[in-house]
Amino acid sequence: MFNTEVLEKHLATSWLGRSVYFFEELPSTNSYAKRIECDSSLHGALFLTDYQTGGRGQYDRTWNTNPGENLTFSLVFEPKKAERFTLLTLACALAVTEVINKYSGLRAMIKWPNDVLHNKKKLCGILTETQFTGNKLERIVVGIGLNVNQVEFPGELREVATSLRRESSKKYSREKLLVEILQNIEYRYRLWNQFNTDLVKQINHKMIGYGEWTNLLLNEEKLEGQYKFLGVNESGELVAVNRELDIKTFSYEQVRVQC
Ligand code: BTN
């Protein structure tokens, strides 16, 4: 069982993860964090479960994970505006990537717009959702699934998913990993909120395919011609140039990078 006392004892953040909502079992931390009604601010709240039974991913996919072995959690942010939330997702992906690499010695990389991969297999997926009342932004929920100690992946997942333990043959303390991740995300959130341009550079530095000729997929179909991936811009959109030197900008709904 995840030990929230260990988390609270080691956590050195000033606001992120200071309110912890832990559940032994929950359908989806993102759904819960979006739905929960609260009179006071939830900025920085952490929703965490040991067994997520109805985990959701991007593009209406599911996120299935063994109980008690991985990290499945959501963070609530209450910025004034929802714009640039793709960049916030990437800032969180950068934080997770840095912590993975520091602790495991692996060289995980970010796959635009919301995954962390190692050896072309997914270690971590992020689902960012917004909650509005009318046109007022209530909260941004960043849901993070990080495969930590799971060794066996069923069926089709075996081809596409992996864990820190599988990749590095080591077992990890989920509590200590989460402490480090929250600290790093708190720092990255500050940079995001300050429109810091170094944040964009640091994300691009860890991005799969950055500066390379790559295939882009539109609804699983390959886009005609090749694109040189120039990185992400200050909104988190993908910027690419084709062989005819047309510069194109794509949002996360439009394309995916083939790797
Ligand atoms: C993806 O790879 O498509 C994103 C997966 C996101 C999974 C996390 S686990 C915690 C949070 N709660 C959910 O239901 N989904 C996210």
mmCIF file of C-alpha atoms and ligand atoms in Angstrom:
data_model
loop_
_atom_site.group_PDB
_atom_site.id
_atom_site.type_symbol
_atom_site.label_atom_id
_atom_site.label_comp_id
_atom_site.label_asym_id
_atom_site.label_seq_id
_atom_site.Cartn_x
_atom_site.Cartn_y
_atom_site.Cartn_z
ATOM 1 C CA MET A 1 0.000 0.000 0.000
ATOM 2 C CA PHE A 2 1.203 3.518 -0.795
ATOM 3 C CA ASN A 3 2.357 5.179 2.423
ATOM 4 C CA THR A 4 1.155 8.778 2.554
ATOM 5 C CA GLU A 5 3.043 9.346 5.829
ATOM 6 C CA VAL A 6 6.362 8.741 4.071
ATOM 7 C CA LEU A 7 5.278 11.131 1.329
ATOM 8 C CA GLU A 8 4.292 13.846 3.801
ATOM 9 C CA LYS A 9 7.458 13.364 5.863
ATOM 10 C CA HIS A 10 9.817 13.884 2.917
ATOM 11 C CA LEU A 11 7.886 16.412 0.851
ATOM 12 C CA ALA A 12 9.676 19.774 0.666
ATOM 13 C CA THR A 13 7.334 21.657 -1.676
ATOM 14 C CA SER A 14 5.747 24.890 -0.560
ATOM 15 C CA TRP A 15 2.269 24.340 -2.048
ATOM 16 C CA LEU A 16 2.118 21.360 -4.421
ATOM 17 C CA GLY A 17 0.853 18.139 -2.825
ATOM 18 C CA ARG A 18 0.253 19.815 0.526
ATOM 19 C CA SER A 19 -3.386 18.617 0.441
ATOM 20 C CA VAL A 20 -3.422 14.905 -0.246
ATOM 21 C CA TYR A 21 -6.583 12.979 -1.110
ATOM 22 C CA PHE A 22 -5.631 9.298 -1.020
ATOM 23 C CA PHE A 23 -7.938 6.447 -2.030
ATOM 24 C CA GLU A 24 -7.181 2.727 -1.840
ATOM 25 C CA GLU A 25 -9.330 2.315 -4.942
ATOM 26 C CA LEU A 26 -10.901 4.816 -7.301
ATOM 27 C CA PRO A 27 -12.211 4.647 -10.877
ATOM 28 C CA SER A 28 -10.156 7.650 -12.050
ATOM 29 C CA THR A 29 -8.213 10.314 -10.136
ATOM 30 C CA ASN A 30 -8.794 12.767 -13.005
ATOM 31 C CA SER A 31 -12.572 12.271 -12.951
ATOM 32 C CA TYR A 32 -12.619 12.676 -9.183
ATOM 33 C CA ALA A 33 -10.441 15.807 -9.194
ATOM 34 C CA LYS A 34 -12.619 17.373 -11.894
ATOM 35 C CA ARG A 35 -15.884 16.562 -10.150
ATOM 36 C CA ILE A 36 -15.115 17.330 -6.506
ATOM 37 C CA GLU A 37 -16.890 20.405 -5.196
ATOM 38 C CA CYS A 38 -14.969 22.661 -2.903
ATOM 39 C CA ASP A 39 -15.622 26.143 -1.494
ATOM 40 C CA SER A 40 -11.935 26.917 -1.029
ATOM 41 C CA SER A 41 -9.074 26.727 -3.496
ATOM 42 C CA LEU A 42 -7.811 23.317 -4.589
ATOM 43 C CA HIS A 43 -4.680 24.771 -6.180
ATOM 44 C CA GLY A 44 -1.882 22.248 -5.614
ATOM 45 C CA ALA A 45 -4.128 19.423 -4.363
ATOM 46 C CA LEU A 46 -2.950 15.867 -5.016
ATOM 47 C CA PHE A 47 -5.428 13.062 -5.755
ATOM 48 C CA LEU A 48 -3.790 9.682 -5.546
ATOM 49 C CA THR A 49 -4.962 6.085 -5.665
ATOM 50 C CA ASP A 50 -3.315 2.721 -5.208
ATOM 51 C CA TYR A 51 -5.750 1.007 -7.534
ATOM 52 C CA GLN A 52 -7.303 2.879 -10.415
ATOM 53 C CA THR A 53 -10.082 0.778 -11.896
ATOM 54 C CA GLY A 54 -11.291 3.025 -14.742
ATOM 55 C CA GLY A 55 -8.196 5.015 -15.713
ATOM 56 C CA ARG A 56 -8.596 7.246 -18.754
ATOM 57 C CA GLY A 57 -6.034 8.268 -21.355
ATOM 58 C CA GLN A 58 -5.807 10.607 -24.329
ATOM 59 C CA TYR A 59 -8.037 10.061 -27.356
ATOM 60 C CA ASP A 60 -10.644 8.181 -25.216
ATOM 61 C CA ARG A 61 -8.198 5.388 -24.484
ATOM 62 C CA THR A 62 -8.090 3.513 -21.173
ATOM 63 C CA TRP A 63 -5.157 3.462 -18.759
ATOM 64 C CA ASN A 64 -4.822 0.069 -17.082
ATOM 65 C CA THR A 65 -2.352 -0.528 -14.320
ATOM 66 C CA ASN A 66 -1.766 -3.160 -11.613
ATOM 67 C CA PRO A 67 -2.821 -2.261 -8.060
ATOM 68 C CA GLY A 68 -0.095 -1.201 -5.614
ATOM 69 C CA GLU A 69 2.794 -1.160 -8.087
ATOM 70 C CA ASN A 70 2.682 2.135 -9.948
ATOM 71 C CA LEU A 71 1.867 5.820 -9.522
ATOM 72 C CA THR A 72 -1.557 7.036 -10.606
ATOM 73 C CA PHE A 73 -2.357 10.563 -9.495
ATOM 74 C CA SER A 74 -3.815 13.906 -10.504
ATOM 75 C CA LEU A 75 -2.721 17.427 -9.646
ATOM 76 C CA VAL A 76 -5.020 20.424 -9.581
ATOM 77 C CA PHE A 77 -3.891 23.844 -10.773
ATOM 78 C CA GLU A 78 -5.937 27.025 -10.746
ATOM 79 C CA PRO A 79 -4.250 29.490 -13.082
ATOM 80 C CA LYS A 80 -6.264 32.425 -14.451
ATOM 81 C CA LYS A 81 -6.375 31.080 -17.989
ATOM 82 C CA ALA A 82 -6.418 27.655 -19.608
ATOM 83 C CA GLU A 83 -4.347 28.715 -22.595
ATOM 84 C CA ARG A 84 -0.909 27.065 -22.955
ATOM 85 C CA PHE A 85 -2.097 23.978 -21.098
ATOM 86 C CA THR A 86 -0.283 21.777 -23.633
ATOM 87 C CA LEU A 87 2.921 23.462 -22.475
ATOM 88 C CA LEU A 88 1.937 22.752 -18.859
ATOM 89 C CA THR A 89 1.508 19.066 -19.763
ATOM 90 C CA LEU A 90 4.966 19.122 -21.322
ATOM 91 C CA ALA A 91 6.429 20.911 -18.279
ATOM 92 C CA CYS A 92 5.080 18.045 -16.122
ATOM 93 C CA ALA A 93 6.438 15.486 -18.610
ATOM 94 C CA LEU A 94 9.848 17.191 -18.347
ATOM 95 C CA ALA A 95 9.718 16.961 -14.539
ATOM 96 C CA VAL A 96 8.833 13.253 -14.647
ATOM 97 C CA THR A 97 11.554 12.587 -17.240
ATOM 98 C CA GLU A 98 14.203 14.312 -15.145
ATOM 99 C CA VAL A 99 13.266 12.408 -11.999
ATOM 100 C CA ILE A 100 13.212 9.075 -13.884
ATOM 101 C CA ASN A 101 16.635 9.714 -15.364
ATOM 102 C CA LYS A 102 18.141 10.870 -12.078
ATOM 103 C CA TYR A 103 16.884 7.853 -10.130
ATOM 104 C CA SER A 104 17.213 5.069 -12.652
ATOM 105 C CA GLY A 105 20.142 6.148 -14.815
ATOM 106 C CA LEU A 106 17.881 5.591 -17.856
ATOM 107 C CA ARG A 107 17.644 8.112 -20.687
ATOM 108 C CA ALA A 108 13.901 8.540 -20.942
ATOM 109 C CA MET A 109 12.593 11.143 -23.383
ATOM 110 C CA ILE A 110 9.367 13.074 -23.930
ATOM 111 C CA LYS A 111 7.135 12.111 -26.813
ATOM 112 C CA TRP A 112 5.036 15.098 -27.856
ATOM 113 C CA PRO A 113 2.486 15.911 -26.567
ATOM 114 C CA ASN A 114 2.035 13.862 -23.399
ATOM 115 C CA ASP A 115 4.166 10.741 -22.992
ATOM 116 C CA VAL A 116 7.499 9.724 -21.527
ATOM 117 C CA LEU A 117 9.184 6.852 -23.360
ATOM 118 C CA HIS A 118 12.205 4.635 -22.974
ATOM 119 C CA ASN A 119 13.362 2.386 -25.803
ATOM 120 C CA LYS A 120 10.213 3.379 -27.733
ATOM 121 C CA LYS A 121 7.952 2.054 -24.958
ATOM 122 C CA LYS A 122 5.727 4.124 -22.722
ATOM 123 C CA LEU A 123 6.794 4.636 -19.103
ATOM 124 C CA CYS A 124 4.422 7.467 -18.344
ATOM 125 C CA GLY A 125 1.277 8.986 -19.836
ATOM 126 C CA ILE A 126 -0.287 12.321 -18.958
ATOM 127 C CA LEU A 127 -3.891 13.386 -19.404
ATOM 128 C CA THR A 128 -4.570 17.094 -18.884
ATOM 129 C CA GLU A 129 -8.171 18.239 -18.626
ATOM 130 C CA THR A 130 -9.840 21.556 -17.927
ATOM 131 C CA GLN A 131 -12.949 22.218 -15.876
ATOM 132 C CA PHE A 132 -15.060 25.292 -16.635
ATOM 133 C CA THR A 133 -18.188 26.807 -15.089
ATOM 134 C CA GLY A 134 -19.666 28.747 -17.994
ATOM 135 C CA ASN A 135 -16.609 30.410 -19.467
ATOM 136 C CA LYS A 136 -14.790 30.659 -16.140
ATOM 137 C CA LEU A 137 -11.870 28.266 -15.725
ATOM 138 C CA GLU A 138 -12.284 26.387 -12.446
ATOM 139 C CA ARG A 139 -9.227 24.171 -12.619
ATOM 140 C CA ILE A 140 -6.719 22.353 -14.754
ATOM 141 C CA VAL A 141 -6.293 18.710 -13.797
ATOM 142 C CA VAL A 142 -3.026 17.043 -14.802
ATOM 143 C CA GLY A 143 -3.321 13.262 -14.460
ATOM 144 C CA ILE A 144 -0.115 11.271 -14.431
ATOM 145 C CA GLY A 145 0.303 7.509 -14.756
ATOM 146 C CA LEU A 146 3.868 6.343 -14.202
ATOM 147 C CA ASN A 147 4.681 2.636 -14.467
ATOM 148 C CA VAL A 148 7.085 2.019 -11.606
ATOM 149 C CA ASN A 149 7.368 -1.574 -10.330
ATOM 150 C CA GLN A 150 4.997 -3.486 -12.636
ATOM 151 C CA VAL A 151 6.859 -6.284 -14.392
ATOM 152 C CA GLU A 152 4.201 -8.005 -16.490
ATOM 153 C CA PHE A 153 1.985 -6.185 -18.961
ATOM 154 C CA PRO A 154 -0.979 -8.056 -20.417
ATOM 155 C CA GLY A 155 -1.756 -8.622 -24.114
ATOM 156 C CA GLU A 156 -1.149 -5.743 -26.497
ATOM 157 C CA LEU A 157 0.323 -3.576 -23.748
ATOM 158 C CA ARG A 158 3.421 -5.792 -23.734
ATOM 159 C CA GLU A 159 4.462 -4.274 -27.071
ATOM 160 C CA VAL A 160 3.965 -0.645 -26.128
ATOM 161 C CA ALA A 161 4.282 -0.243 -22.354
ATOM 162 C CA THR A 162 7.118 -0.645 -19.901
ATOM 163 C CA SER A 163 8.069 0.309 -16.345
ATOM 164 C CA LEU A 164 11.087 1.660 -14.501
ATOM 165 C CA ARG A 165 11.629 -1.770 -13.019
ATOM 166 C CA ARG A 166 11.490 -3.542 -16.381
ATOM 167 C CA GLU A 167 13.903 -1.089 -17.954
ATOM 168 C CA SER A 168 16.448 -0.879 -15.138
ATOM 169 C CA SER A 169 15.991 -4.161 -13.192
ATOM 170 C CA LYS A 170 15.572 -2.193 -9.964
ATOM 171 C CA LYS A 171 12.637 -1.729 -7.600
ATOM 172 C CA TYR A 172 11.683 1.802 -6.573
ATOM 173 C CA SER A 173 10.059 3.524 -3.617
ATOM 174 C CA ARG A 174 6.924 5.072 -5.084
ATOM 175 C CA GLU A 175 6.733 7.515 -2.182
ATOM 176 C CA LYS A 176 10.241 8.877 -2.797
ATOM 177 C CA LEU A 177 9.703 9.093 -6.531
ATOM 178 C CA LEU A 178 6.519 11.070 -5.970
ATOM 179 C CA VAL A 179 8.290 13.437 -3.551
ATOM 180 C CA GLU A 180 10.859 14.236 -6.245
ATOM 181 C CA ILE A 181 8.256 14.523 -8.995
ATOM 182 C CA LEU A 182 6.144 16.975 -6.988
ATOM 183 C CA GLN A 183 9.177 19.092 -6.179
ATOM 184 C CA ASN A 184 10.209 19.236 -9.795
ATOM 185 C CA ILE A 185 6.671 19.990 -11.016
ATOM 186 C CA GLU A 186 6.310 22.818 -8.501
ATOM 187 C CA TYR A 187 9.484 24.367 -9.919
ATOM 188 C CA ARG A 188 8.369 23.823 -13.533
ATOM 189 C CA TYR A 189 4.931 25.262 -12.813
ATOM 190 C CA ARG A 190 6.563 28.468 -11.591
ATOM 191 C CA LEU A 191 8.525 28.756 -14.852
ATOM 192 C CA TRP A 192 5.357 28.022 -16.862
ATOM 193 C CA ASN A 193 3.447 30.700 -14.971
ATOM 194 C CA GLN A 194 6.236 33.223 -15.590
ATOM 195 C CA PHE A 195 6.254 32.529 -19.374
ATOM 196 C CA ASN A 196 9.889 31.521 -18.964
ATOM 197 C CA THR A 197 11.447 30.809 -22.374
ATOM 198 C CA ASP A 198 14.134 28.502 -20.930
ATOM 199 C CA LEU A 199 11.357 26.079 -19.997
ATOM 200 C CA VAL A 200 10.530 25.652 -23.704
ATOM 201 C CA LYS A 201 14.211 25.045 -24.507
ATOM 202 C CA GLN A 202 14.552 22.478 -21.720
ATOM 203 C CA ILE A 203 11.454 20.642 -22.964
ATOM 204 C CA ASN A 204 12.798 20.600 -26.533
ATOM 205 C CA HIS A 205 16.119 19.284 -25.289
ATOM 206 C CA LYS A 206 14.364 16.147 -23.987
ATOM 207 C CA MET A 207 11.970 15.735 -26.924
ATOM 208 C CA ILE A 208 12.067 12.642 -29.157
ATOM 209 C CA GLY A 209 12.714 13.609 -32.776
ATOM 210 C CA TYR A 210 13.758 17.191 -32.047
ATOM 211 C CA GLY A 211 15.628 18.580 -35.042
ATOM 212 C CA GLU A 212 15.082 15.395 -37.064
ATOM 213 C CA TRP A 213 13.127 14.501 -40.177
ATOM 214 C CA THR A 214 10.087 12.643 -38.985
ATOM 215 C CA ASN A 215 6.717 11.280 -40.090
ATOM 216 C CA LEU A 216 3.634 12.940 -38.674
ATOM 217 C CA LEU A 217 0.402 11.013 -38.219
ATOM 218 C CA LEU A 218 -3.022 12.531 -38.730
ATOM 219 C CA ASN A 219 -5.761 10.190 -37.406
ATOM 220 C CA GLU A 220 -3.258 7.296 -37.602
ATOM 221 C CA GLU A 221 -2.592 8.122 -41.316
ATOM 222 C CA LYS A 222 0.869 9.319 -42.304
ATOM 223 C CA LEU A 223 0.890 12.942 -43.518
ATOM 224 C CA GLU A 224 2.289 13.275 -47.013
ATOM 225 C CA GLY A 225 5.979 14.163 -47.144
ATOM 226 C CA GLN A 226 8.422 14.392 -44.325
ATOM 227 C CA TYR A 227 8.641 17.103 -41.741
ATOM 228 C CA LYS A 228 11.646 18.325 -39.853
ATOM 229 C CA PHE A 229 10.583 18.593 -36.236
ATOM 230 C CA LEU A 230 11.683 22.055 -35.071
ATOM 231 C CA GLY A 231 10.394 21.531 -31.523
ATOM 232 C CA VAL A 232 7.540 23.032 -29.580
ATOM 233 C CA ASN A 233 6.716 26.726 -29.362
ATOM 234 C CA GLU A 234 5.734 28.796 -26.331
ATOM 235 C CA SER A 235 2.194 27.352 -26.394
ATOM 236 C CA GLY A 236 3.398 23.763 -26.560
ATOM 237 C CA GLU A 237 2.363 23.386 -30.215
ATOM 238 C CA LEU A 238 4.522 21.339 -32.529
ATOM 239 C CA VAL A 239 6.460 23.341 -35.122
ATOM 240 C CA ALA A 240 7.735 21.561 -38.236
ATOM 241 C CA VAL A 241 9.036 22.463 -41.684
ATOM 242 C CA ASN A 242 8.506 20.387 -44.819
ATOM 243 C CA ARG A 243 10.918 19.817 -47.742
ATOM 244 C CA GLU A 244 9.313 22.801 -49.555
ATOM 245 C CA LEU A 245 10.246 24.930 -46.505
ATOM 246 C CA ASP A 246 6.658 25.585 -45.414
ATOM 247 C CA ILE A 247 6.623 26.053 -41.658
ATOM 248 C CA LYS A 248 3.608 24.369 -40.054
ATOM 249 C CA THR A 249 2.264 24.540 -36.514
ATOM 250 C CA PHE A 250 0.148 21.696 -35.164
ATOM 251 C CA SER A 251 -1.931 21.456 -32.013
ATOM 252 C CA TYR A 252 -2.103 18.229 -30.029
ATOM 253 C CA GLU A 253 -5.549 17.387 -31.464
ATOM 254 C CA GLN A 254 -4.145 17.423 -34.984
ATOM 255 C CA VAL A 255 -1.093 15.235 -35.288
ATOM 256 C CA ARG A 256 1.155 12.721 -33.606
ATOM 257 C CA VAL A 257 4.822 12.035 -34.109
ATOM 258 C CA GLN A 258 5.757 8.606 -35.427
ATOM 259 C CA CYS A 259 8.705 7.046 -33.650
HETATM 260 C C1 BTN B 1 -2.272 8.608 -21.964
HETATM 261 O O1 BTN B 1 -1.207 8.003 -22.083
HETATM 262 O O2 BTN B 1 -3.094 8.633 -22.898
HETATM 263 C C2 BTN B 1 -2.570 9.348 -20.701
HETATM 264 C C3 BTN B 1 -2.731 8.418 -19.522
HETATM 265 C C4 BTN B 1 -3.042 9.151 -18.240
HETATM 266 C C5 BTN B 1 -3.288 8.223 -17.086
HETATM 267 C C6 BTN B 1 -3.424 8.955 -15.785
HETATM 268 S S1 BTN B 1 -3.398 7.876 -14.401
HETATM 269 C C7 BTN B 1 -3.959 9.129 -13.346
HETATM 270 C C8 BTN B 1 -4.960 9.951 -14.106
HETATM 271 N N1 BTN B 1 -6.305 9.448 -13.978
HETATM 272 C C9 BTN B 1 -6.792 8.991 -15.133
HETATM 273 O O3 BTN B 1 -7.920 8.470 -15.288
HETATM 274 N N2 BTN B 1 -5.883 9.145 -16.095
HETATM 275 C C10 BTN B 1 -4.692 9.793 -15.618
#
